[in-house]
Coordinates of C-alpha atoms in Angstrom, one line a residue:
Chain Z
M74 CA 172.3 128.2 121.2
L75 CA 174.5 127.6 118.3
K76 CA 171.7 127.9 115.9
D77 CA 171.1 131.5 117.0
L78 CA 174.6 132.4 115.8
F79 CA 173.6 131.6 112.3
P80 CA 170.3 133.3 111.7
K81 CA 168.4 131.8 108.8
K82 CA 168.8 134.1 105.9
K83 CA 166.0 134.6 103.5
R84 CA 167.3 133.5 100.2
Y85 CA 164.8 135.2 98.1
A86 CA 163.2 138.5 98.1
T87 CA 159.5 138.1 98.8
V88 CA 156.8 140.2 97.4
A89 CA 153.5 140.0 99.2
S90 CA 151.0 138.9 96.6
S91 CA 148.1 141.2 96.5
S92 CA 144.8 139.7 96.2
S93 CA 144.2 141.7 93.0
A94 CA 147.2 140.0 91.4
R95 CA 145.7 136.7 92.2
D96 CA 142.4 137.7 90.8
K97 CA 144.0 138.2 87.4
V98 CA 144.4 134.5 86.9
P99 CA 141.5 134.0 84.5
E100 CA 138.7 132.1 86.1
G101 CA 138.3 128.6 85.0
L102 CA 141.9 128.2 83.8
M103 CA 142.3 125.3 86.1
E104 CA 139.9 122.9 87.7
K105 CA 140.4 120.4 90.5
C106 CA 139.1 116.9 89.9
K107 CA 136.4 116.2 92.3
Q108 CA 137.3 112.6 92.6
C109 CA 141.1 112.3 92.6
G110 CA 142.0 115.9 93.5
Q111 CA 144.4 116.4 90.5
I112 CA 144.6 119.9 89.2
L113 CA 143.6 120.0 85.6
F114 CA 144.0 122.7 83.0
A115 CA 140.7 123.7 81.6
K116 CA 141.9 123.3 78.0
E117 CA 143.2 119.8 78.7
L118 CA 139.9 119.1 80.4
D119 CA 137.9 120.2 77.4
K120 CA 140.1 118.0 75.1
Q121 CA 139.1 115.1 77.4
V122 CA 135.4 116.1 77.0
K123 CA 135.4 117.1 80.6
T124 CA 136.6 113.9 82.0
C125 CA 139.6 113.5 84.3
P126 CA 142.6 112.0 82.4
H127 CA 143.9 110.5 85.7
C128 CA 140.9 108.9 87.3
G129 CA 138.2 109.0 84.6
Y130 CA 135.8 111.2 86.6
H131 CA 133.1 112.7 84.5
F132 CA 132.5 116.4 85.2
T133 CA 128.9 117.5 84.8
L134 CA 128.1 119.0 81.4
T135 CA 125.7 121.9 80.9
A136 CA 123.0 121.3 78.2
Q137 CA 124.9 123.6 75.9
E138 CA 128.1 121.7 76.4
R139 CA 126.4 118.4 75.9
I140 CA 125.0 119.5 72.6
Q141 CA 128.3 120.9 71.6
V142 CA 130.2 117.7 72.2
T143 CA 127.6 115.4 70.8
L144 CA 126.3 116.9 67.6
D145 CA 128.2 117.4 64.4
E146 CA 129.7 120.8 64.1
G147 CA 127.6 123.4 62.4
I148 CA 123.9 123.8 62.7
F149 CA 121.8 123.0 65.7
E150 CA 118.2 123.9 65.2
E151 CA 116.8 124.6 68.6
F152 CA 113.2 123.9 69.3
D153 CA 110.8 125.8 71.6
D154 CA 113.3 128.0 73.6
N155 CA 110.3 130.3 74.2
L156 CA 108.5 128.1 76.7
L157 CA 108.5 129.5 80.2
S158 CA 107.2 127.7 83.2
G159 CA 104.0 128.8 85.1
D160 CA 103.3 128.5 88.8
P161 CA 100.1 126.4 88.8
L162 CA 100.2 125.7 92.6
Q163 CA 101.3 129.2 93.6
F164 CA 104.1 127.4 95.3
P165 CA 106.2 129.3 97.9
D166 CA 109.3 130.8 96.3
Y167 CA 108.9 128.9 93.0
P168 CA 109.0 131.8 90.6
V169 CA 112.0 133.2 92.4
R170 CA 113.9 129.9 92.0
V171 CA 113.0 129.7 88.3
E172 CA 114.2 133.2 87.7
R173 CA 117.4 132.6 89.5
S174 CA 118.0 129.4 87.5
R175 CA 117.2 131.2 84.3
K176 CA 119.8 133.9 85.0
A177 CA 122.4 131.4 86.1
T178 CA 122.1 129.1 83.2
G179 CA 120.9 131.3 80.3
L180 CA 118.3 128.6 79.7
A181 CA 114.5 128.9 79.7
D182 CA 114.2 125.7 81.7
A183 CA 116.0 122.4 82.5
V184 CA 116.1 121.0 79.0
V185 CA 117.3 122.1 75.6
T186 CA 115.8 120.3 72.6
G187 CA 116.4 120.5 68.9
A188 CA 117.6 118.9 65.7
G189 CA 121.0 118.2 64.4
S190 CA 123.1 115.3 63.3
I191 CA 125.6 112.8 64.8
G192 CA 128.2 111.4 62.4
G193 CA 126.1 112.7 59.6
F194 CA 122.9 110.9 60.8
P195 CA 120.1 113.3 61.5
V196 CA 118.6 113.2 65.1
V197 CA 116.4 115.0 67.4
V198 CA 118.1 115.5 70.8
G199 CA 117.1 116.6 74.2
A200 CA 119.8 117.6 76.7
M201 CA 118.9 118.3 80.3
D202 CA 120.8 120.6 82.6
S203 CA 121.3 119.9 86.3
R204 CA 122.0 123.5 87.1
F205 CA 118.3 124.3 86.6
I206 CA 116.5 123.3 89.8
M207 CA 118.4 120.1 89.8
G208 CA 117.4 119.3 86.3
S209 CA 113.9 118.6 87.6
M210 CA 111.0 118.0 85.2
G211 CA 108.1 120.3 85.3
S212 CA 105.6 121.3 82.6
V213 CA 108.1 123.0 80.4
V214 CA 110.5 120.0 80.4
G215 CA 107.7 117.6 79.7
E216 CA 106.2 119.8 76.9
K217 CA 109.6 120.4 75.2
L218 CA 110.5 116.7 75.2
T219 CA 107.0 115.8 74.0
R220 CA 107.3 118.3 71.2
A221 CA 110.8 117.1 70.3
V222 CA 109.5 113.6 70.0
E223 CA 106.6 114.8 67.9
Q224 CA 109.1 116.6 65.6
A225 CA 111.1 113.4 65.3
I226 CA 108.0 111.5 64.2
E227 CA 107.2 114.2 61.7
R228 CA 110.8 114.2 60.3
S229 CA 111.1 110.4 60.7
V230 CA 114.4 110.6 62.6
P231 CA 115.6 108.9 65.8
V232 CA 115.6 110.6 69.2
V233 CA 118.5 110.8 71.7
I234 CA 117.8 112.2 75.2
F235 CA 120.6 112.9 77.7
S236 CA 119.1 112.8 81.2
V237 CA 120.4 114.5 84.2
S238 CA 117.7 115.1 86.7
G239 CA 116.6 114.9 90.3
G240 CA 113.2 113.7 89.1
A241 CA 109.8 115.3 88.9
R242 CA 109.7 119.0 90.0
M243 CA 108.0 119.1 93.3
Q244 CA 107.0 122.8 92.9
E245 CA 104.6 121.9 90.1
G246 CA 103.1 119.1 92.0
I247 CA 100.8 116.7 90.1
F248 CA 101.6 118.5 86.8
S249 CA 105.2 117.3 87.1
L250 CA 104.0 113.8 87.8
M251 CA 101.8 113.9 84.8
Q252 CA 104.7 115.0 82.6
M253 CA 106.1 111.5 83.1
A254 CA 102.9 110.2 81.6
K255 CA 102.9 112.8 78.8
V256 CA 106.4 112.1 77.6
S257 CA 105.8 108.4 77.9
T258 CA 102.7 108.5 75.7
A259 CA 104.8 110.5 73.1
L260 CA 107.5 107.9 73.2
A261 CA 104.9 105.1 72.8
R262 CA 103.9 106.9 69.6
L263 CA 107.6 107.1 68.5
A264 CA 107.8 103.4 69.1
K265 CA 104.7 102.8 67.0
S266 CA 106.4 104.7 64.2
R267 CA 109.3 102.3 64.5
L268 CA 111.7 105.0 65.2
L269 CA 114.8 104.6 67.4
Y270 CA 115.1 106.1 70.8
V271 CA 118.4 106.1 72.6
S272 CA 118.4 107.2 76.2
V273 CA 121.7 108.3 77.7
L274 CA 121.7 108.5 81.5
T275 CA 124.2 110.8 83.0
H276 CA 125.0 111.8 86.6
P277 CA 122.6 112.0 88.3
T278 CA 119.4 110.5 86.9
T279 CA 116.9 109.7 89.6
G280 CA 113.3 109.7 90.7
G281 CA 110.5 110.4 88.1
V282 CA 112.9 110.8 85.2
T283 CA 114.4 107.3 85.8
A284 CA 110.8 106.0 86.3
S285 CA 109.8 107.4 82.9
F286 CA 111.7 108.4 79.7
A287 CA 115.3 107.7 80.9
M288 CA 114.5 104.0 81.2
Q289 CA 112.4 103.8 78.1
G290 CA 115.1 103.7 75.4
D291 CA 115.3 101.0 72.8
I292 CA 118.9 101.3 73.9
N293 CA 119.8 102.7 77.3
L294 CA 123.4 103.9 77.8
A295 CA 125.1 105.6 80.8
E296 CA 128.2 107.4 81.6
P297 CA 130.7 105.8 84.0
G298 CA 130.1 106.4 87.7
A299 CA 126.7 108.2 87.1
T300 CA 124.2 107.9 89.9
I301 CA 121.2 106.2 88.5
G302 CA 118.2 105.1 90.6
F303 CA 114.6 105.7 91.6
A304 CA 114.4 106.3 95.3
G305 CA 117.0 108.6 97.0
R306 CA 119.9 106.9 98.7
R307 CA 119.1 108.6 102.1
I308 CA 115.4 107.4 101.9
I309 CA 116.5 103.8 101.2
E310 CA 119.0 103.9 104.1
Q311 CA 116.3 105.1 106.4
T312 CA 113.9 102.4 105.1
I313 CA 116.3 99.4 105.5
R314 CA 118.3 101.0 108.4
Q315 CA 121.6 100.1 106.8
K316 CA 124.4 101.9 105.1
L317 CA 124.4 101.2 101.4
P318 CA 127.7 100.4 99.6
D319 CA 129.3 103.1 97.5
E320 CA 128.7 101.3 94.2
F321 CA 124.9 101.1 94.9
Q322 CA 122.9 103.0 92.2
T323 CA 125.9 103.7 90.0
A324 CA 125.9 103.2 86.2
E325 CA 127.9 100.0 86.7
F326 CA 125.5 98.8 89.3
V327 CA 122.4 99.2 87.0
L328 CA 124.4 97.6 84.1
E329 CA 125.1 94.6 86.3
H330 CA 121.5 94.4 87.3
G331 CA 120.3 94.5 83.7
M332 CA 118.7 97.9 83.4
I333 CA 121.0 99.5 80.8
D334 CA 122.8 98.2 77.7
Q335 CA 126.3 99.7 78.2
V336 CA 128.3 102.1 80.2
V337 CA 130.2 104.3 77.7
H338 CA 133.0 106.6 78.5
R339 CA 132.2 110.1 77.4
K340 CA 135.1 110.2 75.0
D341 CA 133.6 107.3 73.1
L342 CA 130.0 108.3 73.4
R343 CA 129.7 110.3 70.2
A344 CA 131.2 107.4 68.2
M345 CA 129.0 104.9 69.9
L346 CA 125.9 106.9 69.1
A347 CA 127.0 107.3 65.5
T348 CA 127.4 103.5 65.2
I349 CA 124.0 102.8 66.7
L350 CA 122.4 105.4 64.4
S351 CA 124.2 103.9 61.4
I352 CA 122.9 100.4 62.2
H353 CA 119.4 101.8 62.4
A354 CA 119.7 104.0 59.3
E355 CA 117.5 103.6 56.3
G356 CA 118.6 100.9 53.9
G357 CA 119.7 98.5 56.5
E358 CA 116.4 96.9 57.2
W359 CA 116.1 93.2 56.6
S360 CA 112.5 93.5 55.5
G361 CA 113.3 96.1 52.8
N362 CA 116.5 94.6 51.5
R363 CA 115.9 90.9 51.2
T364 CA 116.6 90.8 47.5
A365 CA 120.0 92.3 48.0
L366 CA 121.2 89.3 50.0
Chain K
M767 CA 83.9 103.7 115.6
A768 CA 87.1 101.7 116.1
I769 CA 89.8 104.0 114.9
E770 CA 89.5 107.8 115.3
L771 CA 91.4 110.5 113.6
P772 CA 92.8 113.4 115.7
F773 CA 90.5 116.0 114.2
E774 CA 87.4 113.8 114.9
K775 CA 88.1 113.8 118.7
P776 CA 85.6 116.4 119.7
L777 CA 82.9 114.5 117.9
I778 CA 83.9 111.2 119.5
E779 CA 83.8 112.8 122.9
L780 CA 80.4 114.2 122.3
R781 CA 79.1 110.8 121.1
L782 CA 80.5 109.1 124.2
K783 CA 78.7 111.7 126.4
I784 CA 75.4 111.0 124.6
D785 CA 75.8 107.2 125.1
E786 CA 76.5 107.9 128.7
L787 CA 73.3 109.9 129.2
K788 CA 71.3 107.3 127.4
R789 CA 72.7 104.6 129.6
F790 CA 71.9 106.8 132.6
T791 CA 68.3 107.2 131.4
E792 CA 67.9 103.4 131.2
E793 CA 69.6 102.4 134.4
K794 CA 68.4 105.1 136.7
G795 CA 65.0 105.7 135.1
I796 CA 65.6 109.4 135.0
D797 CA 64.4 111.0 131.9
M798 CA 67.3 112.7 130.1
S799 CA 65.8 112.5 126.6
E800 CA 65.7 116.3 126.3
E801 CA 69.4 116.7 127.0
V802 CA 70.2 113.7 124.7
A803 CA 68.2 115.4 121.9
T804 CA 70.1 118.7 122.4
L805 CA 73.4 116.9 122.3
E806 CA 72.4 114.9 119.2
T807 CA 71.6 118.1 117.4
K808 CA 74.9 119.5 118.5
A809 CA 76.8 116.4 117.4
K810 CA 75.1 116.6 114.0
S811 CA 76.1 120.1 113.4
L812 CA 79.6 119.4 114.7
A813 CA 80.0 116.5 112.3
E814 CA 78.8 118.8 109.5
A815 CA 81.3 121.4 110.4
I816 CA 84.1 118.9 110.6
Y817 CA 83.4 116.9 107.4
R818 CA 82.1 119.7 105.1
D819 CA 85.4 121.6 105.0
L820 CA 88.1 119.0 105.4
T821 CA 91.6 120.5 105.0
P822 CA 94.0 118.7 102.6
W823 CA 95.8 117.3 105.6
Q824 CA 92.6 115.9 107.1
K825 CA 91.8 114.3 103.8
V826 CA 95.3 112.7 103.7
Q827 CA 94.5 111.1 107.1
I828 CA 91.1 109.9 105.9
A829 CA 92.7 108.5 102.7
R830 CA 95.1 106.5 104.9
H831 CA 92.4 105.3 107.2
P832 CA 93.0 101.6 107.9
E833 CA 89.3 100.7 107.7
R834 CA 88.8 102.1 104.2
P835 CA 87.8 99.5 101.6
T836 CA 90.9 98.0 100.0
T837 CA 91.4 97.0 96.4
L838 CA 90.3 93.4 97.0
D839 CA 87.1 94.7 98.6
Y840 CA 86.4 96.8 95.5
I841 CA 87.3 94.0 93.1
R842 CA 85.1 91.4 94.9
G843 CA 82.3 94.0 95.1
L844 CA 82.5 94.9 91.4
C845 CA 82.7 91.5 89.8
D846 CA 81.5 87.9 89.9
D847 CA 83.7 84.9 89.7
F848 CA 86.9 86.8 90.6
V849 CA 90.0 84.7 89.8
E850 CA 93.1 86.1 91.3
L851 CA 96.2 85.7 89.1
H852 CA 99.7 85.7 90.6
G853 CA 103.3 86.3 89.7
D854 CA 105.4 88.3 87.2
R855 CA 106.8 85.0 85.6
S856 CA 110.3 86.3 86.3
F857 CA 111.1 86.7 89.9
R858 CA 108.2 86.3 92.4
D859 CA 104.7 87.2 93.3
D860 CA 104.4 90.7 94.9
A861 CA 101.5 90.7 97.4
A862 CA 101.5 94.5 97.3
I863 CA 99.8 94.4 93.9
V864 CA 96.9 92.1 93.3
G865 CA 95.3 91.3 90.0
G866 CA 93.0 88.9 88.2
I867 CA 90.0 88.4 86.0
G868 CA 86.3 88.4 86.6
R869 CA 83.0 89.4 85.1
M870 CA 81.1 92.6 85.5
E871 CA 77.5 92.5 84.3
G872 CA 78.6 89.5 82.2
I873 CA 81.6 91.2 80.6
A874 CA 85.1 89.8 81.3
V875 CA 87.3 92.5 82.9
T876 CA 90.9 92.5 84.2
F877 CA 91.3 94.1 87.6
I878 CA 94.6 95.2 89.0
G879 CA 95.5 97.3 92.1
T880 CA 97.8 98.0 95.0
Q881 CA 96.7 96.2 98.1
K882 CA 97.1 97.4 101.7
G883 CA 96.6 95.2 104.7
R884 CA 94.0 95.6 107.5
D885 CA 96.3 94.7 110.4
T886 CA 100.0 94.6 111.1
K887 CA 100.4 91.0 110.1
E888 CA 98.6 91.5 106.8
N889 CA 100.4 94.8 106.2
I890 CA 103.7 93.1 106.6
F891 CA 102.6 90.5 104.0
R892 CA 101.4 93.2 101.7
N893 CA 104.4 95.4 102.4
F894 CA 101.9 98.2 103.4
G895 CA 100.8 98.3 99.8
M896 CA 104.2 99.5 98.5
A897 CA 105.1 97.5 95.5
H898 CA 108.5 96.1 94.3
P899 CA 109.4 96.0 90.6
E900 CA 107.9 92.5 90.3
G901 CA 104.5 94.0 91.3
Y902 CA 104.6 96.4 88.4
R903 CA 105.8 93.6 86.1
K904 CA 102.9 91.4 87.2
A905 CA 100.5 94.2 86.5
L906 CA 102.0 94.6 83.0
R907 CA 101.7 90.9 82.4
L908 CA 98.0 91.0 83.3
M909 CA 97.5 94.1 81.1
K910 CA 99.1 92.5 78.1
Q911 CA 97.0 89.5 78.7
A912 CA 93.9 91.6 78.9
E913 CA 94.8 93.2 75.6
K914 CA 95.3 89.8 74.0
F915 CA 91.8 88.8 75.0
G916 CA 90.2 92.2 74.4
R917 CA 89.3 92.7 78.0
P918 CA 89.0 96.2 79.5
I919 CA 91.2 97.0 82.4
V920 CA 90.3 98.5 85.7
T921 CA 93.0 99.6 88.1
F922 CA 92.7 100.6 91.8
I923 CA 95.4 102.9 93.2
D924 CA 96.0 103.1 96.9
T925 CA 99.7 103.3 97.8
A926 CA 102.0 105.6 99.6
G927 CA 104.4 105.0 96.8
A928 CA 106.7 102.4 95.2
Y929 CA 108.8 100.7 97.9
P930 CA 112.1 102.6 98.4
G931 CA 114.2 99.6 99.3
A932 CA 117.6 98.3 98.2
A933 CA 116.2 95.1 96.6
A934 CA 113.6 97.2 94.7
E935 CA 116.5 99.3 93.3
E936 CA 118.5 96.3 92.3
R937 CA 115.6 94.9 90.4
G938 CA 114.9 98.2 88.6
Q939 CA 112.0 100.0 90.3
G940 CA 112.5 102.9 87.9
E941 CA 112.6 100.7 84.9
A942 CA 109.5 98.7 85.9
I943 CA 107.4 101.9 86.4
A944 CA 108.8 103.4 83.2
R945 CA 107.9 100.3 81.2
N946 CA 104.3 100.4 82.5
L947 CA 103.9 104.0 81.5
I948 CA 104.9 103.5 77.9
E949 CA 103.1 100.2 77.6
M950 CA 99.9 101.5 79.2
A951 CA 100.0 104.4 76.8
A952 CA 99.8 102.0 73.9
L953 CA 97.1 99.6 75.1
T954 CA 94.3 98.9 72.7
V955 CA 91.8 98.1 75.4
P956 CA 90.0 100.6 77.6
V957 CA 91.7 101.4 80.9
V958 CA 89.8 103.0 83.8
C959 CA 91.9 104.0 86.9
V960 CA 90.3 104.6 90.3
V961 CA 92.4 106.5 92.9
T962 CA 90.7 105.1 96.1
G963 CA 93.0 106.3 98.8
E964 CA 96.6 107.3 98.5
G965 CA 98.0 108.3 95.1
G966 CA 101.6 108.2 96.0
S967 CA 103.8 109.5 93.2
G968 CA 105.4 107.2 90.6
G969 CA 104.2 104.2 92.4
A970 CA 100.7 105.3 91.8
L971 CA 101.3 106.4 88.2
G972 CA 102.8 103.0 87.4
L973 CA 99.1 101.7 87.4
G974 CA 97.6 105.1 86.5
I975 CA 97.7 105.7 82.8
G976 CA 94.2 105.4 81.6
D977 CA 91.3 106.7 79.5
R978 CA 89.2 107.7 82.5
I979 CA 90.7 108.7 85.9
L980 CA 88.2 108.5 88.7
M981 CA 89.1 109.6 92.2
L982 CA 87.3 109.2 95.6
E983 CA 86.3 112.4 97.3
H984 CA 88.8 112.2 100.1
A985 CA 91.7 110.5 98.2
Y986 CA 94.8 112.4 97.4
Y987 CA 97.3 112.1 94.5
S988 CA 100.7 113.7 94.7
V989 CA 104.1 113.9 93.1
I990 CA 105.6 113.3 96.5
A991 CA 104.2 112.3 99.9
P992 CA 103.5 115.5 102.0
E993 CA 106.0 114.4 104.7
S994 CA 108.7 113.9 102.1
A995 CA 108.0 117.2 100.6
A996 CA 108.3 118.8 104.0
A997 CA 111.5 117.0 104.7
L998 CA 113.0 118.4 101.4
L999 CA 111.6 121.9 101.7
W1000 CA 111.9 122.7 105.4
K1001 CA 114.1 119.8 106.5
D1002 CA 111.3 118.8 108.8
A1003 CA 109.1 115.7 108.0
T1004 CA 106.6 116.7 110.7
Q1005 CA 105.5 119.7 108.6
G1006 CA 103.4 117.4 106.4
Q1007 CA 100.3 119.4 107.1
R1008 CA 102.0 122.6 105.7
A1009 CA 103.2 120.7 102.6
A1010 CA 99.8 119.1 102.0
D1011 CA 98.2 122.5 102.0
A1012 CA 100.7 123.9 99.5
M1013 CA 100.7 121.1 97.1
C1014 CA 97.1 120.9 95.7
I1015 CA 96.8 117.2 96.1
T1016 CA 93.0 116.7 96.8
A1017 CA 90.5 115.2 94.4
Q1018 CA 88.9 118.6 94.1
D1019 CA 92.3 120.2 93.1
L1020 CA 93.0 117.5 90.5
F1021 CA 89.5 117.8 89.0
R1022 CA 89.9 121.6 88.8
F1023 CA 93.2 120.9 87.0
G1024 CA 91.5 118.6 84.5
I1025 CA 93.7 115.7 85.5
V1026 CA 90.9 113.7 87.1
D1027 CA 87.7 113.1 85.1
E1028 CA 85.3 112.4 87.9
I1029 CA 85.1 112.7 91.7
L1030 CA 83.2 109.8 93.4
Q1031 CA 81.3 111.0 96.5
E1032 CA 82.2 109.2 99.7
P1033 CA 79.8 108.3 102.5
F1034 CA 79.5 111.1 105.1
G1035 CA 82.8 111.1 107.0
G1036 CA 84.6 108.9 104.6
A1037 CA 84.6 105.6 102.7
Q1038 CA 85.5 103.7 106.0
R1039 CA 82.1 104.7 107.5
D1040 CA 80.1 102.7 105.0
P1041 CA 82.3 100.5 102.8
S1042 CA 79.4 98.8 101.0
V1043 CA 77.9 102.1 99.9
M1044 CA 81.4 103.2 98.7
V1045 CA 81.9 100.0 96.7
A1046 CA 78.5 100.4 95.1
T1047 CA 79.4 104.0 94.1
V1048 CA 82.6 102.8 92.5
K1049 CA 80.9 100.0 90.7
E1050 CA 78.4 102.3 89.2
A1051 CA 81.0 104.8 88.1
V1052 CA 83.4 102.2 86.7
W1053 CA 80.6 100.5 84.7
R1054 CA 79.4 103.9 83.4
A1055 CA 83.0 104.7 82.3
L1056 CA 83.4 101.3 80.6
L1057 CA 80.1 101.7 78.7
K1058 CA 81.2 105.1 77.5
L1059 CA 84.6 103.7 76.3
K1060 CA 82.9 100.8 74.5
E1061 CA 82.1 103.3 71.8
T1062 CA 85.7 103.9 71.0
S1063 CA 87.5 101.7 68.6
E1064 CA 90.7 99.9 69.6
E1065 CA 92.8 102.0 67.2
D1066 CA 91.4 105.2 68.6
L1067 CA 91.9 104.4 72.3
P1068 CA 95.7 105.0 72.3
V1069 CA 95.2 108.1 70.2
L1070 CA 92.6 109.6 72.5
R1071 CA 94.8 108.6 75.5
Y1072 CA 97.7 110.4 74.0
E1073 CA 95.6 113.5 73.5
K1074 CA 94.3 113.3 77.1
Y1075 CA 97.9 113.5 78.5
R1076 CA 99.2 115.7 75.8
K1077 CA 97.1 118.6 77.2
I1078 CA 98.5 118.5 80.7
G1079 CA 100.9 121.2 81.7
V1080 CA 101.1 124.8 82.6
F1081 CA 103.5 127.1 80.8
T1082 CA 103.6 130.2 78.7
E1083 CA 104.8 130.6 75.2
V1084 CA 106.5 133.9 74.7
E1085 CA 107.3 135.7 71.5
H1086 CA 110.8 136.7 72.4
P1087 CA 112.4 134.8 75.2
S1088 CA 113.9 137.2 77.6
V1089 CA 116.8 135.0 78.2
Q1090 CA 119.2 134.3 75.4
T1091 CA 121.7 131.5 75.3
P1092 CA 124.8 133.4 76.3
A1093 CA 128.0 133.7 74.4
D1094 CA 127.3 131.0 71.9
G1095 CA 126.8 132.1 68.3
E1096 CA 123.3 132.9 67.5
Q1097 CA 122.2 133.4 63.9
V1098 CA 119.0 133.6 62.0
S1099 CA 118.7 131.4 59.0
A1100 CA 117.2 132.4 55.6
N1101 CA 113.9 131.0 56.5
G1102 CA 113.7 132.9 59.7
V1103 CA 114.4 129.8 61.9
K1104 CA 116.6 130.9 64.8
L1105 CA 119.8 128.8 65.1
H1106 CA 121.9 128.5 68.1
N1107 CA 125.3 127.4 67.1
F1108 CA 127.0 125.8 70.1
S1109 CA 130.0 124.6 68.1
S1110 CA 131.5 128.0 67.4

């Protein structure tokens, strides 16, 4: 054939790329958006507070990252990083899973609590971490949140909790269920002290965490697209024997159904929290300032 | 007995044999009384053997027995002049949770509980005792009403869990339960909770924050239904038995953990064997709990309730955590408080 007379010449010299050369690309330099598939530079991603500039997808934040992007630069006073979970039921494999999560996350359990400030307003914060056994709540999470709320009462400052959780931790059985009660009783006390509690629900917040402190905020906010619900999607589909629409149990869905106050893009969240805190700050109360009017 | 449980089968068969021999004696006039007596003794020891050491899974089956007394049986047995009150005032009346007012020994009390049905028709009406958000909101309305009139509250818990349906999610199942937890924590009237059968997860806890938690001998209370736990752990919902054994869900476990205040003894073989005796036991225990709580002032009630739940949890407090927050700057402030600086 004619084509064979003109063998295709290679126009470039090729060098077989060794795997070791490829490995030299620093890990985490680039990331692929899980929603739109765009390749994003990690630096750019950080500038966008880990949200995709193309489609708005919110990447999961670790507890450390959440605190970093939320609180004012400078001092974060961590509470109770020395609490380690027990194994009250002697549950198969539980200590191994905890240890693995500890190593992987550098955290003692699925929540980091402490004090800091947002826009200059002092707060006590709790930030959960989904890498730690799905961000599930066992005794340590319940205890740390309870102590954090107690600290807020003592210091007379508001509480902000960022939820990301699969719910109560099965491996601690009834103790996990009772943490829902424990944190709730602490938040009831906070309410009695007339202190503000803002709950921020992030992807995903489900089960016993939705059915307790995540839905108990004076103000409930959520990040766009976050899965928020009580029962698991699969269980509901089995119950009603129908496929659920994609938007079911999203932040937008629970906003539409009246369960949260606003869906706030992560880039605006810090400013939103600062505004809410400023409105609740001392000196703004009607009862205390009537004469100023 | 109308409905038998699988593990009761040998006993049932033995009983049938005894009946047969008795009939034989009567009809044929042949004296078999000696054989009958032997078998009766055997049946008795067999029953003892079965019911003395029930496994957690067998208890789960007893707790789900369709002939156990239901919440309305308890309420009607506990009080006079029961007036049922319906509706959450927002959406509709949820038949899976019943509530109302009545008098116990002359004292006005608010009663609330999850309600199962006796047969298929009633179970469909009651949604098998699995409540929607409006059920929890009705319960809350009645609790606030009780608080207004200074009435103590008695709740009965017997539910596999809050209903996991699409409509329940739309109306905020999580929010409804969450609201009940925080509101019940702050109630200034006494709350006595009785777990009578199934204590299914958040759906049970939504009526379960109280000053005294009573639990029937064969009831169970769990963070997750054994079958669901098995489905998650071993991808096999039929391994419920294995999960039930691992999860420490019996009244005896919960009493040992200090989560339940008192175990109420059931008639031999379970509450379904003698409902009236069971109702009487519950009545006595509830009344005793209420009398005790009468001594507590309304300001102290939420404080003591707080302390009750505050204590629950198993963890260790170590001097130096073996795991440090990686990479991020860690410094020690002048006053010795350790600071993790994530912003560096």
